XYZ file of C-alpha atoms in Angstrom:
523
model
C -4.311 5.193 -4.427
C -5.088 3.401 -1.238
C -4.277 -0.249 -0.643
C -4.241 -2.297 2.575
C -1.143 -1.723 4.697
C -0.954 -5.391 5.686
C -2.753 -8.652 5.000
C -6.129 -9.253 6.591
C -4.384 -11.939 8.609
C -0.687 -12.648 8.647
C 0.706 -15.731 6.894
C 0.451 -18.829 9.082
C 2.126 -22.190 9.023
C 0.990 -24.168 5.970
C -0.011 -21.111 3.950
C 0.795 -21.249 0.242
C 0.594 -17.750 -1.229
C -0.100 -17.274 -4.937
C 1.081 -13.897 -6.252
C -0.806 -12.902 -9.405
C 1.166 -10.708 -11.771
C 1.879 -9.689 -15.369
C 4.851 -10.308 -17.623
C 6.663 -7.010 -17.030
C 6.509 -7.222 -13.246
C 7.239 -10.957 -12.954
C 11.090 -10.776 -12.807
C 11.003 -8.201 -10.007
C 8.351 -10.161 -8.147
C 10.393 -13.365 -8.411
C 13.430 -11.514 -7.044
C 11.534 -10.138 -4.049
C 9.688 -13.388 -3.377
C 12.933 -15.374 -3.454
C 14.258 -13.169 -0.645
C 11.358 -14.057 1.689
C 12.124 -16.295 4.681
C 11.875 -20.046 4.190
C 8.626 -20.222 6.138
C 6.860 -18.537 3.230
C 5.583 -20.957 0.562
C 4.716 -19.140 -2.621
C 4.015 -19.437 -6.326
C 3.693 -16.873 -9.065
C 0.724 -16.969 -11.437
C 1.305 -14.960 -14.600
C -1.964 -13.715 -16.120
C -0.413 -13.294 -19.551
C -0.771 -9.533 -19.782
C 2.140 -7.111 -19.772
C 0.769 -4.604 -17.239
C -0.542 -6.279 -14.109
C -2.648 -3.267 -13.201
C -4.773 -3.873 -16.296
C -5.869 -7.387 -15.353
C -9.632 -7.759 -15.089
C -11.666 -10.293 -13.154
C -12.422 -12.086 -16.437
C -8.731 -12.380 -17.350
C -7.814 -13.681 -13.902
C -10.706 -16.159 -13.810
C -9.939 -17.509 -17.272
C -6.178 -17.514 -17.264
C -4.960 -18.181 -13.740
C -4.327 -21.801 -12.840
C -3.699 -22.284 -9.133
C -1.053 -24.735 -7.965
C -2.020 -27.638 -5.778
C -2.118 -26.665 -2.099
C -2.676 -22.951 -2.685
C -4.346 -21.276 0.289
C -4.364 -17.528 -0.477
C -4.240 -15.358 -3.573
C -2.501 -11.965 -3.587
C -3.350 -9.443 -6.310
C -1.145 -6.516 -7.304
C -2.101 -3.384 -5.377
C -3.197 -1.509 -8.512
C -5.244 -4.371 -9.933
C -8.841 -3.236 -10.303
C -10.389 -6.688 -9.979
C -12.852 -7.279 -7.162
C -11.221 -9.545 -4.514
C -14.551 -10.740 -3.183
C -15.752 -11.862 -6.590
C -12.488 -13.679 -7.230
C -12.616 -15.335 -3.790
C -16.047 -16.684 -4.612
C -14.726 -18.015 -7.958
C -11.583 -19.709 -6.672
C -12.883 -20.671 -3.245
C -9.859 -19.129 -1.550
C -9.173 -15.826 0.225
C -8.117 -13.115 -2.228
C -6.391 -9.906 -1.075
C -5.038 -6.835 -2.781
C -1.351 -6.451 -1.951
C 0.846 -3.352 -1.845
C 1.070 -0.931 -4.755
C 4.791 -1.490 -5.149
C 6.526 -4.872 -5.246
C 9.347 -3.472 -3.143
C 6.879 -3.093 -0.275
C 5.806 -6.751 -0.297
C 8.005 -7.871 2.630
C 6.631 -5.136 4.894
C 3.091 -5.883 3.726
C 3.617 -9.495 4.739
C 4.466 -8.381 8.250
C 8.211 -8.837 8.078
C 8.718 -5.455 9.758
C 7.818 -7.235 12.992
C 4.476 -5.509 13.612
C 0.946 -5.397 12.302
C -0.003 -1.916 11.190
C -3.197 -0.740 12.865
C -3.765 3.009 13.050
C -7.402 2.862 14.120
C -6.684 3.540 17.782
C -5.683 6.688 19.690
C -5.877 8.031 23.222
C -5.531 11.798 22.698
C -8.570 14.070 22.546
C -8.300 17.005 20.139
C -9.793 20.352 21.158
C -9.981 22.485 18.000
C -10.428 26.204 18.647
C -12.534 28.548 16.544
C -10.559 31.625 17.368
C -12.882 34.223 15.884
C -16.160 32.682 17.046
C -17.362 35.984 18.477
C -17.267 37.475 14.961
C -19.221 34.621 13.389
C -22.918 33.788 13.386
C -24.171 30.647 15.171
C -24.897 29.116 11.769
C -21.306 29.773 10.638
C -19.955 28.394 13.895
C -22.015 25.219 13.529
C -20.779 24.705 9.959
C -17.189 25.279 11.061
C -17.588 22.919 14.002
C -18.983 20.127 11.849
C -16.127 20.603 9.410
C -13.513 20.378 12.197
C -15.184 17.298 13.626
C -15.121 15.615 10.228
C -11.377 16.190 10.072
C -10.732 14.616 13.489
C -11.571 17.161 16.196
C -13.265 15.734 19.287
C -14.145 18.992 21.049
C -15.005 22.322 19.377
C -13.517 25.179 21.373
C -15.203 28.607 21.164
C -12.557 31.251 21.579
C -13.526 34.657 22.955
C -11.638 37.790 21.960
C -10.669 40.647 24.332
C -12.976 43.685 24.092
C -15.185 41.851 21.569
C -18.794 41.166 22.641
C -20.055 37.590 22.217
C -23.832 38.002 22.567
C -24.592 34.811 20.616
C -22.356 32.580 22.771
C -25.257 30.642 24.271
C -26.893 30.128 20.881
C -23.629 28.869 19.483
C -23.044 26.397 22.281
C -26.580 25.055 21.921
C -26.219 24.725 18.146
C -23.048 22.697 18.502
C -24.464 20.547 21.292
C -27.600 20.007 19.274
C -25.459 18.530 16.507
C -23.952 16.035 18.951
C -20.624 17.801 19.388
C -18.602 18.297 22.546
C -17.959 22.001 23.267
C -15.462 24.009 25.302
C -15.351 27.758 25.916
C -12.061 29.654 26.157
C -12.212 33.278 27.309
C -10.502 35.820 29.529
C -13.954 36.934 30.564
C -15.365 35.242 33.648
C -18.843 36.242 32.473
C -18.408 34.479 29.113
C -17.099 31.372 30.805
C -20.096 31.309 33.137
C -22.561 31.899 30.282
C -20.972 29.173 28.183
C -21.120 26.657 31.003
C -24.764 27.433 31.749
C -25.560 26.963 28.054
C -24.145 23.428 28.219
C -20.423 23.654 27.458
C -18.510 20.516 28.444
C -15.208 22.216 29.283
C -13.992 25.659 30.410
C -10.549 27.019 29.402
C -8.578 28.300 31.186
C -9.058 28.647 34.963
C -6.307 29.469 37.456
C -6.387 29.567 41.242
C -7.857 33.110 41.149
C -10.843 32.102 38.971
C -11.222 28.530 40.187
C -14.453 29.235 42.086
C -16.241 29.160 38.740
C -15.457 25.460 38.464
C -17.675 24.773 41.477
C -20.635 26.726 40.035
C -21.137 24.596 36.899
C -20.865 21.039 35.721
C -18.285 21.908 33.027
C -14.843 20.338 33.424
C -12.193 23.072 33.947
C -8.791 23.191 32.325
C -6.399 24.508 34.988
C -3.412 26.750 34.138
C -0.858 28.550 36.263
C -1.451 32.247 36.998
C 1.765 32.886 35.025
C 3.468 30.296 32.831
C 6.515 30.204 35.145
C 4.431 29.952 38.349
C 4.081 26.209 38.570
C 3.241 26.268 42.321
C 0.022 28.141 41.508
C -1.014 25.257 39.223
C -0.153 22.799 41.994
C -2.454 24.654 44.406
C -5.329 24.619 41.908
C -4.805 20.896 41.266
C -4.783 20.194 45.004
C -8.059 22.059 45.511
C -9.800 20.144 42.728
C -8.494 16.809 43.924
C -9.607 17.454 47.476
C -13.051 18.335 46.150
C -13.169 15.173 44.075
C -13.951 17.164 40.914
C -12.700 16.268 37.411
C -10.225 18.617 35.694
C -7.437 18.882 33.164
C -4.082 20.568 33.905
C -2.100 22.569 31.320
C 1.303 23.996 32.363
C 1.281 26.112 29.122
C 3.635 25.524 26.208
C 5.559 28.677 25.305
C 7.046 29.715 21.935
C 10.675 29.350 20.865
C 12.937 31.999 22.468
C 10.166 32.834 24.904
C 10.567 29.937 27.293
C 9.954 26.828 25.176
C 12.520 24.574 26.856
C 11.550 25.651 30.360
C 7.871 25.088 29.569
C 8.579 21.568 28.311
C 10.393 20.909 31.576
C 7.304 22.087 33.473
C 5.181 19.503 31.676
C 7.636 16.825 32.726
C 7.718 18.149 36.307
C 3.924 18.300 36.519
C 3.605 14.708 35.339
C 6.240 13.624 37.897
C 4.349 15.384 40.717
C 0.915 14.239 39.603
C 1.336 10.857 37.823
C -2.367 10.099 37.509
C -4.044 13.392 36.520
C -5.414 14.279 33.118
C -3.320 16.869 31.301
C -3.574 19.101 28.244
C -1.026 20.689 25.934
C -1.813 23.645 23.713
C 0.321 23.166 20.639
C -0.515 26.397 18.805
C 2.308 28.426 20.413
C 4.705 26.253 18.447
C 2.827 25.331 15.251
C 1.433 28.830 14.696
C 4.423 30.857 15.851
C 7.121 28.938 14.024
C 7.294 29.403 10.263
C 8.173 25.825 9.541
C 6.164 22.992 8.018
C 3.809 22.149 10.834
C 3.613 18.404 10.299
C 7.054 17.678 11.759
C 6.468 20.079 14.624
C 3.153 18.389 15.374
C 4.717 14.918 15.253
C 7.355 15.943 17.801
C 4.804 17.497 20.178
C 2.516 14.495 19.905
C 5.474 12.286 20.692
C 6.035 14.283 23.880
C 2.338 13.937 24.736
C 2.642 10.179 24.231
C 5.660 9.886 26.539
C 4.056 12.021 29.239
C 0.550 10.486 28.895
C -0.952 13.855 27.988
C -4.283 12.843 26.525
C -5.664 16.229 25.481
C -4.345 18.797 23.038
C -5.693 22.248 22.178
C -4.965 23.199 18.598
C -5.557 26.343 16.636
C -5.427 27.235 12.962
C -4.875 30.898 12.066
C -1.848 30.895 9.793
C -2.107 29.499 6.287
C 0.821 27.183 6.868
C -1.136 25.343 9.571
C -4.280 24.815 7.467
C -4.029 21.027 7.924
C -3.356 21.064 11.659
C -6.431 18.980 12.613
C -5.543 16.262 10.132
C -1.895 16.369 11.152
C -2.689 16.013 14.863
C -5.113 13.210 14.097
C -2.509 11.319 12.081
C 0.204 11.879 14.668
C -1.895 10.710 17.635
C -2.644 7.455 15.809
C 1.005 6.765 14.908
C 2.239 7.554 18.421
C -0.450 5.419 20.010
C 0.411 2.433 17.813
C 4.159 2.838 18.369
C 3.765 3.185 22.134
C 1.641 0.054 22.234
C 4.428 -1.785 20.417
C 7.128 -0.192 22.612
C 8.698 0.815 19.324
C 10.054 3.852 17.574
C 7.487 5.715 15.485
C 8.953 4.252 12.282
C 7.243 1.911 9.868
C 3.725 3.098 10.705
C 2.714 4.321 7.264
C 3.335 7.549 5.400
C 0.853 9.893 7.049
C 3.612 11.888 8.774
C 5.747 12.133 5.634
C 4.769 14.929 3.297
C 7.864 16.246 1.480
C 9.986 13.116 1.374
C 9.481 9.354 1.353
C 11.489 6.785 3.253
C 11.824 4.598 0.130
C 11.189 6.931 -2.789
C 12.626 4.818 -5.597
C 10.986 1.466 -6.175
C 13.097 0.460 -9.181
C 16.807 0.765 -9.914
C 18.127 2.274 -13.160
C 19.127 -1.208 -14.211
C 15.666 -2.612 -13.641
C 14.123 0.236 -15.648
C 16.568 -0.433 -18.487
C 15.455 -4.056 -18.597
C 11.780 -3.007 -18.508
C 12.337 -0.524 -21.346
C 13.965 -3.225 -23.465
C 10.784 -5.312 -23.201
C 8.419 -2.622 -24.440
C 6.992 -3.200 -27.918
C 4.452 -0.369 -28.235
C 4.661 3.404 -28.709
C 3.059 4.409 -25.386
C 5.385 6.399 -23.180
C 6.208 5.078 -19.725
C 7.497 7.434 -17.069
C 9.324 6.335 -13.948
C 11.690 7.838 -11.383
C 14.872 6.283 -10.105
C 17.818 7.546 -8.132
C 19.538 8.782 -11.296
C 16.557 10.815 -12.539
C 13.414 10.616 -14.629
C 13.131 7.746 -17.099
C 10.950 8.078 -20.220
C 10.705 5.125 -22.543
C 8.669 3.337 -25.179
C 9.664 0.912 -27.956
C 11.700 3.589 -29.724
C 13.502 5.557 -27.002
C 14.727 5.402 -23.430
C 15.816 8.790 -22.090
C 16.995 9.711 -18.619
C 17.129 13.260 -17.302
C 16.296 15.602 -14.437
C 14.610 18.480 -16.293
C 11.034 17.759 -17.376
C 11.059 20.321 -20.181
C 14.263 18.954 -21.682
C 12.502 15.749 -22.795
C 10.174 17.458 -25.264
C 12.406 17.333 -28.409
C 12.687 13.524 -28.054
C 9.024 12.731 -27.595
C 7.647 13.312 -31.116
C 4.309 14.717 -29.942
C 4.471 18.113 -31.689
C 1.353 17.205 -33.678
C -0.582 15.818 -30.733
C -1.468 18.639 -28.354
C -3.462 16.507 -25.930
C -0.697 13.961 -25.560
C 1.931 16.693 -25.223
C -0.144 18.278 -22.463
C -0.430 14.948 -20.642
C 3.260 14.177 -20.896
C 4.172 17.655 -19.744
C 1.984 17.354 -16.667
C 3.311 13.886 -15.835
C 6.926 14.864 -16.383
C 6.568 17.952 -14.182
C 5.104 15.737 -11.459
C 7.959 13.258 -11.919
C 10.540 16.041 -11.633
C 8.937 17.240 -8.396
C 9.038 13.701 -7.021
C 12.673 13.170 -8.024
C 13.874 16.460 -6.552
C 12.039 15.939 -3.243
C 12.707 12.204 -2.967
C 9.082 11.152 -3.235
C 7.490 8.180 -4.889
C 6.210 8.748 -8.373
C 3.594 6.564 -10.080
C 2.465 7.450 -13.582
C -1.187 8.554 -13.744
C -1.423 8.749 -9.922
C -1.255 11.853 -7.686
C 1.771 12.290 -5.450
C 1.172 11.157 -1.874
C 1.509 14.132 0.503
C 0.637 12.201 3.680
C -1.711 14.034 6.035
C -0.665 17.345 4.466
C -3.285 16.885 1.688
C -6.405 14.836 1.132
C -5.978 11.689 -0.903
C -8.545 11.401 -3.690
C -11.336 8.883 -3.141
C -11.110 5.969 -5.512
C -13.031 2.815 -6.323
C -10.339 0.107 -6.128
C -12.484 -2.311 -8.157
C -12.960 -0.037 -11.200
C -10.587 1.221 -13.871
C -9.962 4.926 -14.243
C -12.179 6.747 -16.654
C -10.652 7.601 -19.971
C -8.914 10.956 -19.898
C -8.387 13.625 -22.540
C -5.240 12.250 -24.164
C -6.940 10.243 -26.882
C -5.979 11.720 -30.260
C -8.657 11.190 -32.888
C -10.874 13.090 -35.224
C -9.857 16.047 -37.348
C -6.130 16.736 -37.144
C -5.187 13.226 -36.057
C -1.809 11.913 -37.212
C -2.030 10.025 -40.507
C -2.026 6.234 -40.465
C 1.428 4.771 -40.095
C 2.823 7.528 -37.894
C 3.948 6.752 -34.361
C 0.931 8.207 -32.600
C -1.490 6.268 -34.828
C -0.057 2.814 -34.100
C -2.045 0.439 -31.938
C -0.354 -0.989 -28.867
C 1.037 -4.489 -29.131
C -1.382 -7.272 -28.239
C -0.539 -9.842 -25.558
C -0.437 -12.694 -28.059
C 1.772 -15.167 -26.206
C 0.473 -16.735 -23.018
C 2.923 -17.872 -20.347
C 3.599 -21.561 -19.755
C 1.446 -21.590 -16.608
C -1.712 -20.923 -18.658
C -3.597 -23.937 -19.944
C -4.661 -24.211 -23.561
C -8.317 -23.443 -22.803
C -7.392 -20.504 -20.577
C -5.186 -18.991 -23.277
C -8.111 -18.373 -25.625
C -8.392 -14.719 -26.606
C -10.611 -12.653 -24.320
C -14.012 -11.641 -25.698
C -14.153 -8.009 -26.835
C -14.810 -5.575 -24.010
C -16.779 -2.412 -24.613
C -14.868 -0.053 -22.331
C -11.430 1.276 -23.309
C -8.571 1.412 -20.840
C -6.186 4.210 -19.928
C -2.636 2.994 -20.584
C 0.230 5.365 -19.847
C -1.965 8.316 -20.630
C -3.369 6.918 -23.883
C -6.812 5.424 -24.417
C -6.562 1.968 -26.016
C -9.199 -0.717 -26.705
C -9.689 -2.939 -23.676
C -8.588 -6.077 -25.478
C -5.250 -4.494 -26.347
C -4.263 -3.923 -22.738
């Protein structure tokens, strides 16, 4: 799920932060809060429920008593309460903190920077390589899709010996939708036609075809006549500068074992010779022609672009392993821009560039999980991942292992197919997370960074009940483990006043707790 990466405003002198939590999380929160610098004034407000994520606005309003001098209220990241409604009730700013307590120091800005990934200075040209084989309607649909993913310019690629009679119609369709368009072709005729139809850029002109740049208003992308002939690019640049015409220069990135290192050196040399020109890098010769996860390759290339002030990239997606290349370039340009602005390494700028592994995959130690398991008084299974493996526990068992299927004999769900299905799915996900070194959160999808879309979620509403409720014909008989109701939160913490500790009124909607549907007032 998505939570803010940092507070709306950083803590200032005189701030008194109130961290709202539940009973199970309170010891860990106290430990983390105690490690904060002395300039942080804080208190912990225990809402009297075991699972902080299940707190509602009503519970918080009725049960939380703020200490004198409180200035800001911080909710757990997974709390579904509405911060705006609570702010109106308490008369103080209310923010949703990080999902994991271990991330609280970074969320408070103790990493030394404020995380803002809204800015970037690289323009993405996304090529439709087989545009000549598509209809204008298909091209428009594809262009709109690429733009929604982060592309700034839609590049229409021409193919050798393949007619492109609908080129003009395609350019006009894209322009009519408000998109920037470039045309990339070996055919001078196609380049001329595209420019006359309204294309914004022409790829790729060298000193032999440069006259075309003076016949249209489209901005040319200049390339050398051969990748190793840098002087030919210099001559084309000189001609355009003398004419006072805009242009981009691309020394051409070559694939591994076919001149990669030399081509990188040419980018560096071109920037040294022409410190103030606009440049482009086509990344496809590396992302497409290297069978490696493209996200890391893209991050490295975008880092080079950041160092060399190359503010245009041409990307292509043909291979299946580069299916997320637009999203990956978009994420990388934002991270590099933020890091460059901070004169910092590209570390600590979120998880968008991490897909297979996480920097801090384990948010609890085996010892902390053992203490948590000892506090459980209900039959619902909790699943967590620590460095030593997968932990599964409820009031009856606490098992640790690394093979999801090996837990089945201990779980006593042979008579509950829906629950067995749920636990199997969650345990398989947990095993994947443990083996890769990723964060695992029960009932939440794994975070794959920019390599996969994160599901949209309403952060002020509880999840809908799933299919793990076991009732009706075939349900376990009363008195068996699966028929027992979860333990109620009968004892309120000392910080709750007598009037606030009154039982909550019945709520009509059930809650999803560790994969089981329970009445809302039993959360």
